[in-house]
XYZ file of C-alpha atoms in Angstrom:
255
model
C 16.086 -1.950 -24.722
C 12.915 0.051 -25.237
C 11.712 1.843 -22.078
C 8.342 1.166 -20.477
C 5.536 3.494 -21.506
C 4.077 5.847 -18.934
C 0.578 7.285 -18.705
C -1.174 8.823 -15.708
C -4.313 10.773 -14.820
C -4.078 13.704 -12.388
C -6.912 13.317 -9.886
C -6.284 16.083 -7.350
C -3.696 18.187 -5.526
C -2.460 17.371 -2.052
C -3.366 19.443 0.963
C -1.319 17.161 3.196
C 1.202 14.407 2.523
C 1.577 12.157 5.547
C 4.268 9.488 5.629
C 4.450 6.465 7.901
C 7.093 3.932 8.761
C 5.726 0.562 7.718
C 6.796 -2.683 9.417
C 5.277 -6.049 8.545
C 5.937 -9.775 8.796
C 6.069 -11.596 5.460
C 5.146 -14.814 7.249
C 2.347 -14.815 9.823
C 3.589 -14.195 13.375
C 7.211 -14.950 12.379
C 9.441 -12.111 13.627
C 12.336 -13.457 11.572
C 10.522 -12.319 8.415
C 10.268 -8.650 9.441
C 10.358 -6.135 6.569
C 10.568 -2.347 6.864
C 9.506 0.389 4.494
C 7.749 3.745 4.118
C 4.218 4.481 2.941
C 2.532 7.753 2.021
C -0.988 9.118 2.551
C -1.752 11.913 0.093
C -4.812 13.940 1.091
C -6.678 16.124 -1.393
C -10.111 17.748 -1.397
C -11.754 15.027 -3.482
C -9.257 12.155 -3.578
C -6.933 10.387 -1.165
C -4.078 8.153 -2.289
C -2.240 5.611 -0.157
C 0.887 4.091 -1.657
C 4.493 3.109 -1.064
C 7.011 5.964 -0.944
C 9.276 4.112 -3.369
C 6.400 3.479 -5.777
C 6.237 7.249 -6.225
C 9.991 7.375 -6.903
C 9.711 4.429 -9.302
C 6.883 6.151 -11.200
C 8.957 9.321 -11.443
C 11.859 7.426 -13.025
C 9.552 5.469 -15.317
C 8.060 8.714 -16.585
C 11.494 10.258 -17.160
C 12.851 7.213 -18.992
C 9.695 6.847 -21.090
C 10.949 9.772 -23.194
C 14.238 7.987 -23.966
C 14.662 6.094 -27.220
C 16.387 3.281 -25.339
C 17.511 2.529 -21.792
C 20.681 0.697 -20.833
C 22.204 -1.040 -17.833
C 22.620 2.203 -15.863
C 18.925 3.121 -16.080
C 17.738 -0.444 -15.504
C 19.939 -0.827 -12.408
C 18.675 2.490 -11.039
C 15.087 1.343 -11.492
C 15.795 -2.041 -9.919
C 17.404 -0.510 -6.843
C 14.315 1.622 -6.193
C 11.923 -1.166 -7.115
C 13.492 -3.496 -4.527
C 12.608 -1.010 -1.796
C 8.859 -1.109 -2.510
C 7.227 -2.968 0.389
C 3.553 -1.996 0.078
C 2.530 -3.263 -3.337
C -0.841 -1.606 -3.839
C -2.063 1.854 -4.832
C -5.280 2.777 -3.029
C -7.484 5.672 -4.170
C -10.363 6.983 -2.085
C -12.979 8.947 -4.027
C -14.573 10.940 -1.203
C -17.638 12.236 -3.064
C -18.514 8.816 -4.527
C -17.770 6.922 -1.293
C -15.573 4.473 -3.228
C -12.081 3.041 -2.850
C -10.164 1.763 -5.883
C -7.311 -0.706 -5.429
C -4.557 -1.122 -7.994
C -2.213 -4.083 -7.688
C 0.073 -6.063 -9.942
C 0.625 -9.702 -9.100
C 4.358 -10.375 -9.471
C 4.657 -7.022 -11.286
C 3.284 -8.604 -14.421
C -0.499 -8.839 -14.156
C -2.329 -5.588 -13.344
C -5.588 -5.742 -11.404
C -8.110 -3.169 -10.236
C -11.062 -3.635 -7.922
C -13.405 -1.262 -6.119
C -15.158 -1.310 -2.741
C -17.254 1.133 -0.773
C -15.452 3.103 1.937
C -15.798 0.818 4.973
C -17.872 2.087 7.882
C -15.611 1.105 10.739
C -17.133 0.524 14.155
C -14.379 2.011 16.286
C -14.388 1.552 20.036
C -12.780 4.679 21.457
C -11.243 4.031 24.838
C -10.315 6.378 27.671
C -6.666 5.357 27.596
C -4.326 8.144 26.478
C -0.606 8.423 25.855
C 2.015 10.563 24.120
C 3.599 9.463 20.847
C 6.075 11.606 18.903
C 5.069 14.615 20.985
C 1.352 14.241 20.205
C -1.320 13.575 22.805
C -3.019 10.427 21.547
C -6.023 8.315 22.477
C -6.591 4.613 21.944
C -9.238 3.101 19.688
C -9.823 -0.455 18.483
C -11.665 -1.995 15.562
C -12.005 -5.349 13.813
C -11.496 -5.232 10.048
C -10.358 -7.721 7.423
C -10.122 -10.572 9.887
C -7.784 -8.744 12.263
C -8.202 -6.686 15.403
C -6.527 -3.286 15.032
C -5.305 -0.831 17.658
C -5.054 2.827 16.681
C -3.606 5.783 18.543
C -5.064 9.005 17.152
C -4.518 12.654 17.988
C -7.379 15.192 18.104
C -4.645 17.849 17.679
C -4.709 17.105 13.923
C -8.387 16.926 12.788
C -7.851 14.534 9.865
C -10.204 11.553 9.831
C -8.040 9.327 7.660
C -5.041 7.126 8.273
C -3.060 4.249 6.782
C -4.600 1.769 4.339
C -8.435 2.165 4.413
C -8.733 3.181 8.048
C -10.925 6.223 8.579
C -13.544 7.786 10.821
C -11.614 8.692 13.960
C -11.761 12.280 15.300
C -8.103 12.885 14.593
C -5.106 11.674 12.609
C -3.895 8.139 13.295
C -0.358 8.458 14.669
C 0.192 4.737 15.201
C -1.724 1.700 13.985
C -1.028 -2.007 14.447
C -2.872 -5.296 14.604
C -3.057 -7.140 17.911
C -0.483 -9.747 16.754
C 1.967 -7.058 15.533
C 2.068 -8.440 12.015
C 1.554 -4.912 10.643
C 2.593 -1.579 12.171
C 2.296 1.970 10.821
C 4.010 4.814 12.710
C 3.783 8.473 11.730
C 7.014 9.708 10.169
C 6.329 13.177 8.729
C 3.616 15.646 7.697
C 4.157 17.896 4.665
C 1.863 20.625 3.318
C 3.692 21.062 -0.017
C 1.228 20.820 -2.909
C 1.865 17.898 -5.269
C -0.174 15.939 -7.796
C -2.329 13.016 -6.740
C -2.212 10.818 -9.828
C -3.383 7.419 -10.979
C -1.233 5.323 -13.301
C -3.012 4.181 -16.451
C -1.810 0.743 -17.521
C -2.216 -0.815 -20.955
C -3.470 -4.178 -19.725
C -5.697 -4.143 -16.648
C -8.016 -6.836 -15.359
C -10.975 -5.296 -13.548
C -12.208 -7.714 -10.930
C -13.776 -8.013 -7.493
C -12.013 -7.960 -4.161
C -12.862 -11.614 -3.559
C -11.493 -12.755 -6.918
C -8.354 -10.673 -6.498
C -7.663 -12.162 -3.062
C -7.975 -15.626 -4.601
C -5.488 -14.734 -7.355
C -3.080 -13.366 -4.745
C -3.358 -16.566 -2.692
C -2.957 -18.740 -5.784
C 0.226 -16.871 -6.692
C 1.796 -17.483 -3.287
C 0.689 -21.122 -3.293
C 1.913 -21.836 -6.850
C 4.445 -19.183 -7.950
C 5.725 -21.565 -10.645
C 2.557 -20.814 -12.635
C 3.318 -17.083 -12.743
C 7.079 -16.804 -13.144
C 9.442 -17.490 -15.971
C 11.551 -20.004 -14.047
C 14.734 -19.138 -15.904
C 14.691 -15.667 -14.324
C 14.040 -16.754 -10.735
C 16.346 -17.862 -7.945
C 19.496 -17.531 -9.983
C 18.102 -19.751 -12.701
C 16.958 -22.530 -10.344
C 13.298 -21.699 -10.840
C 10.261 -22.768 -8.823
C 8.769 -26.217 -8.560
C 5.075 -26.898 -8.097
C 5.736 -27.748 -4.434
C 7.296 -24.350 -3.634
C 5.317 -21.696 -1.788
C 6.009 -18.029 -1.076
C 5.346 -16.487 2.358
C 1.844 -15.042 2.394
C 0.592 -12.797 5.178
C -2.001 -10.487 3.589
C -3.117 -7.423 5.502
C -6.702 -8.717 5.148
C -7.160 -12.395 5.906
C -10.879 -12.461 5.083
C -13.660 -10.108 4.064
């Protein structure tokens, strides 16, 4: 079959690449639905990218195969194995000078969406409580954002004011972050100073929308997946019925 096309825009170069272990519950407060993955925070002078580690590997393969005349079962299986390991299904770009954050997301890997928000001004409450995590001296801070209360442990030893997802503004790198119900947890995994490209994929068909409209589309998909899937390709050919729902536990439950 013909390989997927690949096009990307280089935005910046990394000064730091910070990876986190990422644990989340696919279904709200249900520990039996725990998923584990890895996410990456790429920090440049002008741009910051937050994405899944395996999204970067998938993009790398897509670019390589885009130069092939055709791809066969070997290449498709290799892509599928990496693709299955993607747990955080958004690319998030912070434009520091313009005070904007761009979200890229594809609903069921078929419909590409982009929406933009201003960098949130988070009202952190920094507490006196301290601890040690992964050898770093850390301090506790809390904030309410996206309908959840979040607990962060940051270290002033690393003066980086950014962390996982859109969290920013603390006087030190976030080493650990989780919501108060433990539906989402980010734990520092590694820090790398190797320079790499911070890039943005350019897709052929993109729907530019608002955050509110995107969240509605995302909810609609989980409520009625039968409207989005080709049933013959799902659940071993069994397909979805209109009464089926997919687990939905978004990181933001409201604006």
